[in-house]
Amino acid sequence: MQHLNLSQLQGPIGVFDSGYGGLTILKEIRKILPEYDYLYLGDNARAPYGTRSFDVVYGFTLQAVEYLFSQGCHLVILACNTASAKALRSIQQNDLPKMDSARRVLGVIRPTVERMAEISRNGHIGVLGTPGTINSRSYELEVAKLNPEIEVHGQACPLWVPLVENKEADSDGADYFVEKYIDALLEQDSQIDTAILACTHYPLLLPKIRRFMPANVEIVSQGSIVAESLKDYLTRHPEMSAKCMKGGGCRYLTTENVGKFEELASLFLGCDVKAEHVDL
Ligand code: DGL
């Protein structure tokens, strides 16, 4: 009997986040690439990642990538800035060659930085993210490579993810912390004309962020940027596109309680979903 080589079979596109935030990216990806199948994995049991050390985020992210590969994914998107900042480079350079050099893992920081020059009018950009993303200085480092003329200032917003996760994004109590971090960003550079929401949770705080940000500052969410970049990648890599299943479906996996995931996921996606529990 001839044995099938599993790695040759088609698989869904894997989308990974520490929790729910990646759903804001997945939603935009599915809008412009509805034909593909997706497998979303939220490591909700171990979230948030934003305050964890480099080694821990790297270890957790590698486990998630290995799991998605074991489920047949040839392409995995790290739809999380913290994981992209702390784990992507090591996985791409050290782990992928050992695991399967034909598979790919892509992140959200590079596609965002590639668009920065065209978004900002004066080259003064603010980046709002988790402490992990901001302290890694990943945005500054990528910008220095691609557009050294752009001035980037990062501001950590440690309480924004907990506000979203605790369904406080629209509450009056959230105002204080939204204004506080925006003021801190503007204190670093009052000329900022563009603010990047460099955490996949933050689009849920957008109405409040808009309220406290000066009107001349453009606020940029990453979902559509990452989606366009993935579309471009799949067009440029037809061999990868051919390995991605095209059935238009999506399965949702969580390391936490399924009911809890389903409840909050509906807030991020604006529709009900069915989830499955997995252990990594
Ligand atoms: N979604 C993650 C990001 O984009 C933040 C959530 C977390 O801290 O785990 O950085």
CSV table of C-alpha atoms and ligand atoms in Angstrom, one decimal:
chain,number,residue,atom,x,y,z
A,1,MET,CA,0.0,0.0,0.0
A,2,GLN,CA,1.3,3.4,-0.9
A,3,HIS,CA,1.8,5.7,2.1
A,4,LEU,CA,0.5,9.3,1.9
A,5,ASN,CA,3.0,12.0,2.8
A,6,LEU,CA,0.9,14.1,5.2
A,7,SER,CA,3.0,17.2,4.5
A,8,GLN,CA,2.0,17.1,0.9
A,9,LEU,CA,-1.7,17.3,1.6
A,10,GLN,CA,-3.6,20.5,1.7
A,11,GLY,CA,-4.4,22.2,5.0
A,12,PRO,CA,-6.1,25.2,6.5
A,13,ILE,CA,-4.3,28.5,7.0
A,14,GLY,CA,-3.4,28.6,10.7
A,15,VAL,CA,-4.1,31.9,12.6
A,16,PHE,CA,-2.6,32.1,16.1
A,17,ASP,CA,-3.0,34.6,18.9
A,18,SER,CA,-2.5,34.5,22.7
A,19,GLY,CA,-6.3,34.8,23.0
A,20,TYR,CA,-9.0,36.7,21.3
A,21,GLY,CA,-7.1,39.6,19.6
A,22,GLY,CA,-6.2,37.6,16.5
A,23,LEU,CA,-9.8,37.4,15.7
A,24,THR,CA,-9.7,41.1,14.6
A,25,ILE,CA,-7.0,40.0,12.1
A,26,LEU,CA,-8.9,36.9,11.0
A,27,LYS,CA,-12.0,38.8,10.4
A,28,GLU,CA,-10.3,41.1,7.9
A,29,ILE,CA,-8.4,38.2,6.3
A,30,ARG,CA,-11.6,36.3,5.7
A,31,LYS,CA,-13.2,39.5,4.1
A,32,ILE,CA,-10.7,39.6,1.3
A,33,LEU,CA,-9.6,35.9,1.2
A,34,PRO,CA,-13.0,34.1,1.9
A,35,GLU,CA,-12.2,31.1,-0.3
A,36,TYR,CA,-9.6,29.6,2.1
A,37,ASP,CA,-10.1,27.4,5.1
A,38,TYR,CA,-8.8,28.7,8.4
A,39,LEU,CA,-7.8,27.1,11.8
A,40,TYR,CA,-7.8,29.7,14.6
A,41,LEU,CA,-6.0,28.9,17.8
A,42,GLY,CA,-6.2,31.1,20.9
A,43,ASP,CA,-4.0,30.2,23.8
A,44,ASN,CA,-6.5,31.8,26.2
A,45,ALA,CA,-5.5,29.6,29.1
A,46,ARG,CA,-2.1,31.2,29.1
A,47,ALA,CA,-3.0,34.7,28.0
A,48,PRO,CA,-2.1,37.5,28.3
A,49,TYR,CA,1.3,37.2,26.7
A,50,GLY,CA,2.0,40.9,26.8
A,51,THR,CA,3.7,41.0,30.2
A,52,ARG,CA,5.5,37.7,29.9
A,53,SER,CA,9.3,37.3,29.3
A,54,PHE,CA,10.9,36.6,25.9
A,55,ASP,CA,11.6,32.9,26.7
A,56,VAL,CA,8.1,32.2,27.8
A,57,VAL,CA,6.4,33.9,24.8
A,58,TYR,CA,8.8,32.1,22.5
A,59,GLY,CA,8.2,28.7,24.1
A,60,PHE,CA,4.4,29.1,24.1
A,61,THR,CA,4.3,30.4,20.5
A,62,LEU,CA,6.5,27.5,19.3
A,63,GLN,CA,4.2,25.0,20.8
A,64,ALA,CA,1.2,26.6,19.1
A,65,VAL,CA,3.0,26.6,15.7
A,66,GLU,CA,3.9,22.9,16.2
A,67,TYR,CA,0.3,22.1,17.0
A,68,LEU,CA,-1.0,24.0,13.9
A,69,PHE,CA,1.5,22.2,11.7
A,70,SER,CA,0.4,18.9,13.2
A,71,GLN,CA,-3.2,19.8,12.1
A,72,GLY,CA,-2.0,20.1,8.5
A,73,CYS,CA,-1.4,23.9,8.3
A,74,HIS,CA,1.4,24.8,5.8
A,75,LEU,CA,1.1,28.5,6.6
A,76,VAL,CA,0.7,30.0,10.0
A,77,ILE,CA,0.0,33.7,10.7
A,78,LEU,CA,1.0,34.9,14.2
A,79,ALA,CA,-1.9,37.4,14.5
A,80,CYS,CA,-0.4,38.7,17.7
A,81,ASN,CA,2.2,41.5,18.0
A,82,THR,CA,3.7,40.1,21.2
A,83,ALA,CA,4.3,36.7,19.7
A,84,SER,CA,5.5,38.3,16.4
A,85,ALA,CA,7.9,40.6,18.4
A,86,LYS,CA,9.3,37.9,20.7
A,87,ALA,CA,9.1,34.6,18.8
A,88,LEU,CA,8.8,35.0,15.1
A,89,ARG,CA,12.4,35.6,14.2
A,90,SER,CA,13.7,32.6,16.3
A,91,ILE,CA,11.0,30.4,14.8
A,92,GLN,CA,11.8,31.4,11.2
A,93,GLN,CA,15.5,31.2,11.6
A,94,ASN,CA,16.1,28.4,14.1
A,95,ASP,CA,13.1,26.2,14.3
A,96,LEU,CA,11.5,26.1,10.8
A,97,PRO,CA,14.6,24.7,9.1
A,98,LYS,CA,14.6,21.8,11.6
A,99,MET,CA,10.8,21.2,11.5
A,100,ASP,CA,9.9,21.6,7.8
A,101,SER,CA,11.6,24.2,5.7
A,102,ALA,CA,8.7,24.2,3.2
A,103,ARG,CA,6.2,25.5,5.8
A,104,ARG,CA,5.9,29.2,6.6
A,105,VAL,CA,5.2,31.4,9.7
A,106,LEU,CA,4.4,35.0,9.1
A,107,GLY,CA,3.8,37.9,11.6
A,108,VAL,CA,2.0,41.2,11.8
A,109,ILE,CA,4.8,43.6,12.4
A,110,ARG,CA,6.6,43.6,9.1
A,111,PRO,CA,3.5,44.1,7.0
A,112,THR,CA,2.5,47.1,9.2
A,113,VAL,CA,6.0,48.7,9.0
A,114,GLU,CA,6.0,48.2,5.2
A,115,ARG,CA,2.9,50.5,5.0
A,116,MET,CA,4.0,53.2,7.5
A,117,ALA,CA,5.8,55.5,5.1
A,118,GLU,CA,2.7,55.9,2.9
A,119,ILE,CA,0.4,56.3,5.9
A,120,SER,CA,2.2,59.1,7.7
A,121,ARG,CA,2.4,62.6,6.2
A,122,ASN,CA,5.2,64.0,8.4
A,123,GLY,CA,7.1,60.8,9.4
A,124,HIS,CA,6.2,61.0,13.1
A,125,ILE,CA,4.5,57.8,14.1
A,126,GLY,CA,3.3,56.5,17.5
A,127,VAL,CA,3.0,52.8,18.2
A,128,LEU,CA,0.7,51.6,21.0
A,129,GLY,CA,1.2,48.1,22.2
A,130,THR,CA,1.7,45.6,25.1
A,131,PRO,CA,4.7,46.1,27.3
A,132,GLY,CA,6.2,43.0,25.5
A,133,THR,CA,5.9,44.5,22.1
A,134,ILE,CA,7.0,48.0,23.1
A,135,ASN,CA,10.0,46.8,25.2
A,136,SER,CA,11.2,44.6,22.4
A,137,ARG,CA,11.6,47.7,20.2
A,138,SER,CA,10.6,45.5,17.2
A,139,TYR,CA,8.8,48.4,15.4
A,140,GLU,CA,11.8,50.7,15.8
A,141,LEU,CA,14.2,48.0,14.6
A,142,GLU,CA,12.0,47.1,11.5
A,143,VAL,CA,11.4,50.8,10.7
A,144,ALA,CA,15.2,51.5,10.9
A,145,LYS,CA,15.7,48.8,8.2
A,146,LEU,CA,13.0,49.9,5.9
A,147,ASN,CA,12.3,53.6,6.5
A,148,PRO,CA,15.1,55.1,8.6
A,149,GLU,CA,13.8,58.6,8.0
A,150,ILE,CA,10.6,57.8,10.1
A,151,GLU,CA,10.6,58.7,13.7
A,152,VAL,CA,8.9,56.0,15.9
A,153,HIS,CA,7.8,56.4,19.5
A,154,GLY,CA,6.4,53.4,21.3
A,155,GLN,CA,4.0,53.5,24.3
A,156,ALA,CA,3.1,50.5,26.4
A,157,CYS,CA,-0.6,50.3,27.4
A,158,PRO,CA,-0.6,47.4,29.9
A,159,LEU,CA,-4.2,47.9,31.0
A,160,TRP,CA,-5.8,48.0,27.6
A,161,VAL,CA,-5.9,44.2,27.0
A,162,PRO,CA,-7.4,43.5,30.5
A,163,LEU,CA,-10.1,46.2,29.8
A,164,VAL,CA,-11.1,44.5,26.6
A,165,GLU,CA,-10.9,41.0,28.0
A,166,ASN,CA,-13.1,42.0,30.9
A,167,LYS,CA,-15.7,43.6,28.6
A,168,GLU,CA,-14.9,47.1,29.9
A,169,ALA,CA,-13.9,48.6,26.5
A,170,ASP,CA,-17.1,50.7,26.4
A,171,SER,CA,-17.3,51.5,30.1
A,172,ASP,CA,-16.8,55.0,31.6
A,173,GLY,CA,-14.1,53.6,33.8
A,174,ALA,CA,-11.9,52.8,30.8
A,175,ASP,CA,-11.7,56.4,29.9
A,176,TYR,CA,-9.0,57.2,32.4
A,177,PHE,CA,-6.6,54.5,31.1
A,178,VAL,CA,-7.2,55.2,27.5
A,179,GLU,CA,-6.5,58.9,28.0
A,180,LYS,CA,-3.5,58.2,30.2
A,181,TYR,CA,-1.5,56.2,27.6
A,182,ILE,CA,-2.5,58.5,24.7
A,183,ASP,CA,-1.2,61.5,26.7
A,184,ALA,CA,2.0,59.6,27.5
A,185,LEU,CA,2.5,58.9,23.8
A,186,LEU,CA,1.9,62.5,22.9
A,187,GLU,CA,4.3,63.7,25.6
A,188,GLN,CA,7.0,61.7,23.8
A,189,ASP,CA,6.3,63.4,20.5
A,190,SER,CA,3.7,66.0,20.1
A,191,GLN,CA,4.1,66.0,16.3
A,192,ILE,CA,2.8,62.4,15.8
A,193,ASP,CA,0.3,62.3,12.9
A,194,THR,CA,-0.3,58.5,12.9
A,195,ALA,CA,-0.9,56.1,15.7
A,196,ILE,CA,-0.6,52.4,15.0
A,197,LEU,CA,-2.7,50.1,17.2
A,198,ALA,CA,0.0,47.5,17.5
A,199,CYS,CA,-2.0,45.0,19.5
A,200,THR,CA,-4.7,43.0,18.0
A,201,HIS,CA,-7.0,43.7,21.0
A,202,TYR,CA,-7.0,47.4,20.6
A,203,PRO,CA,-9.5,47.8,17.7
A,204,LEU,CA,-12.2,47.0,20.3
A,205,LEU,CA,-11.1,50.2,22.1
A,206,LEU,CA,-11.2,52.3,18.9
A,207,PRO,CA,-14.2,54.5,19.7
A,208,LYS,CA,-12.5,55.6,22.9
A,209,ILE,CA,-9.0,55.9,21.4
A,210,ARG,CA,-10.5,58.1,18.7
A,211,ARG,CA,-12.2,60.3,21.4
A,212,PHE,CA,-9.0,61.0,23.3
A,213,MET,CA,-6.6,61.2,20.3
A,214,PRO,CA,-6.2,64.6,18.6
A,215,ALA,CA,-8.4,64.9,15.5
A,216,ASN,CA,-5.4,65.3,13.2
A,217,VAL,CA,-3.9,61.9,14.2
A,218,GLU,CA,-4.8,59.0,11.9
A,219,ILE,CA,-5.4,55.8,13.9
A,220,VAL,CA,-4.4,52.7,12.1
A,221,SER,CA,-5.7,49.2,12.9
A,222,GLN,CA,-3.6,46.3,11.5
A,223,GLY,CA,-6.4,43.9,10.3
A,224,SER,CA,-6.7,45.1,6.8
A,225,ILE,CA,-3.0,45.7,6.4
A,226,VAL,CA,-2.1,42.2,7.4
A,227,ALA,CA,-5.0,40.8,5.2
A,228,GLU,CA,-3.7,42.7,2.1
A,229,SER,CA,-0.2,41.5,2.8
A,230,LEU,CA,-1.3,37.9,3.1
A,231,LYS,CA,-3.2,38.2,-0.2
A,232,ASP,CA,-0.1,39.6,-1.8
A,233,TYR,CA,2.0,36.8,-0.3
A,234,LEU,CA,-0.3,34.1,-1.7
A,235,THR,CA,-0.4,35.7,-5.1
A,236,ARG,CA,3.4,35.8,-5.2
A,237,HIS,CA,3.6,32.2,-3.8
A,238,PRO,CA,1.2,30.1,-5.9
A,239,GLU,CA,2.9,26.9,-4.6
A,240,MET,CA,1.8,27.9,-1.0
A,241,SER,CA,-1.6,28.9,-2.1
A,242,ALA,CA,-2.0,25.4,-3.7
A,243,LYS,CA,-1.3,23.8,-0.3
A,244,CYS,CA,-4.0,25.8,1.4
A,245,MET,CA,-7.5,24.3,1.5
A,246,LYS,CA,-10.2,26.3,-0.2
A,247,GLY,CA,-13.5,25.5,1.3
A,248,GLY,CA,-14.4,28.8,2.9
A,249,GLY,CA,-14.6,27.4,6.5
A,250,CYS,CA,-13.1,28.2,9.8
A,251,ARG,CA,-12.6,26.2,13.0
A,252,TYR,CA,-11.9,27.8,16.3
A,253,LEU,CA,-9.6,26.2,18.9
A,254,THR,CA,-9.0,27.4,22.4
A,255,THR,CA,-6.8,26.2,25.3
A,256,GLU,CA,-9.4,27.6,27.7
A,257,ASN,CA,-13.0,26.8,28.4
A,258,VAL,CA,-15.0,26.5,25.2
A,259,GLY,CA,-18.1,28.4,26.5
A,260,LYS,CA,-15.9,31.3,27.7
A,261,PHE,CA,-14.2,31.5,24.4
A,262,GLU,CA,-17.4,31.4,22.4
A,263,GLU,CA,-18.9,34.3,24.5
A,264,LEU,CA,-16.0,36.7,24.0
A,265,ALA,CA,-15.2,35.6,20.5
A,266,SER,CA,-18.7,36.8,19.4
A,267,LEU,CA,-17.7,40.3,20.7
A,268,PHE,CA,-14.6,40.4,18.6
A,269,LEU,CA,-16.2,38.9,15.4
A,270,GLY,CA,-19.7,40.3,15.7
A,271,CYS,CA,-21.2,36.8,15.1
A,272,ASP,CA,-21.6,33.5,17.0
A,273,VAL,CA,-18.9,30.8,16.7
A,274,LYS,CA,-18.5,27.2,17.9
A,275,ALA,CA,-15.2,26.4,19.5
A,276,GLU,CA,-13.2,23.3,20.4
A,277,HIS,CA,-10.9,22.8,23.3
A,278,VAL,CA,-7.2,21.7,22.8
A,279,ASP,CA,-4.3,21.2,25.1
A,280,LEU,CA,-0.9,22.3,23.8
B,1,DGL,N1,-3.1,40.1,21.1
B,1,DGL,C1,-1.8,40.4,21.7
B,1,DGL,C2,-1.0,41.4,20.8
B,1,DGL,O1,-1.3,41.7,19.7
B,1,DGL,C3,-1.9,41.0,23.1
B,1,DGL,C4,-2.6,40.1,24.1
B,1,DGL,C5,-1.8,39.6,25.1
B,1,DGL,O2,-1.1,40.4,25.9
B,1,DGL,O3,-1.7,38.4,25.2
B,1,DGL,O4,0.0,41.8,21.3
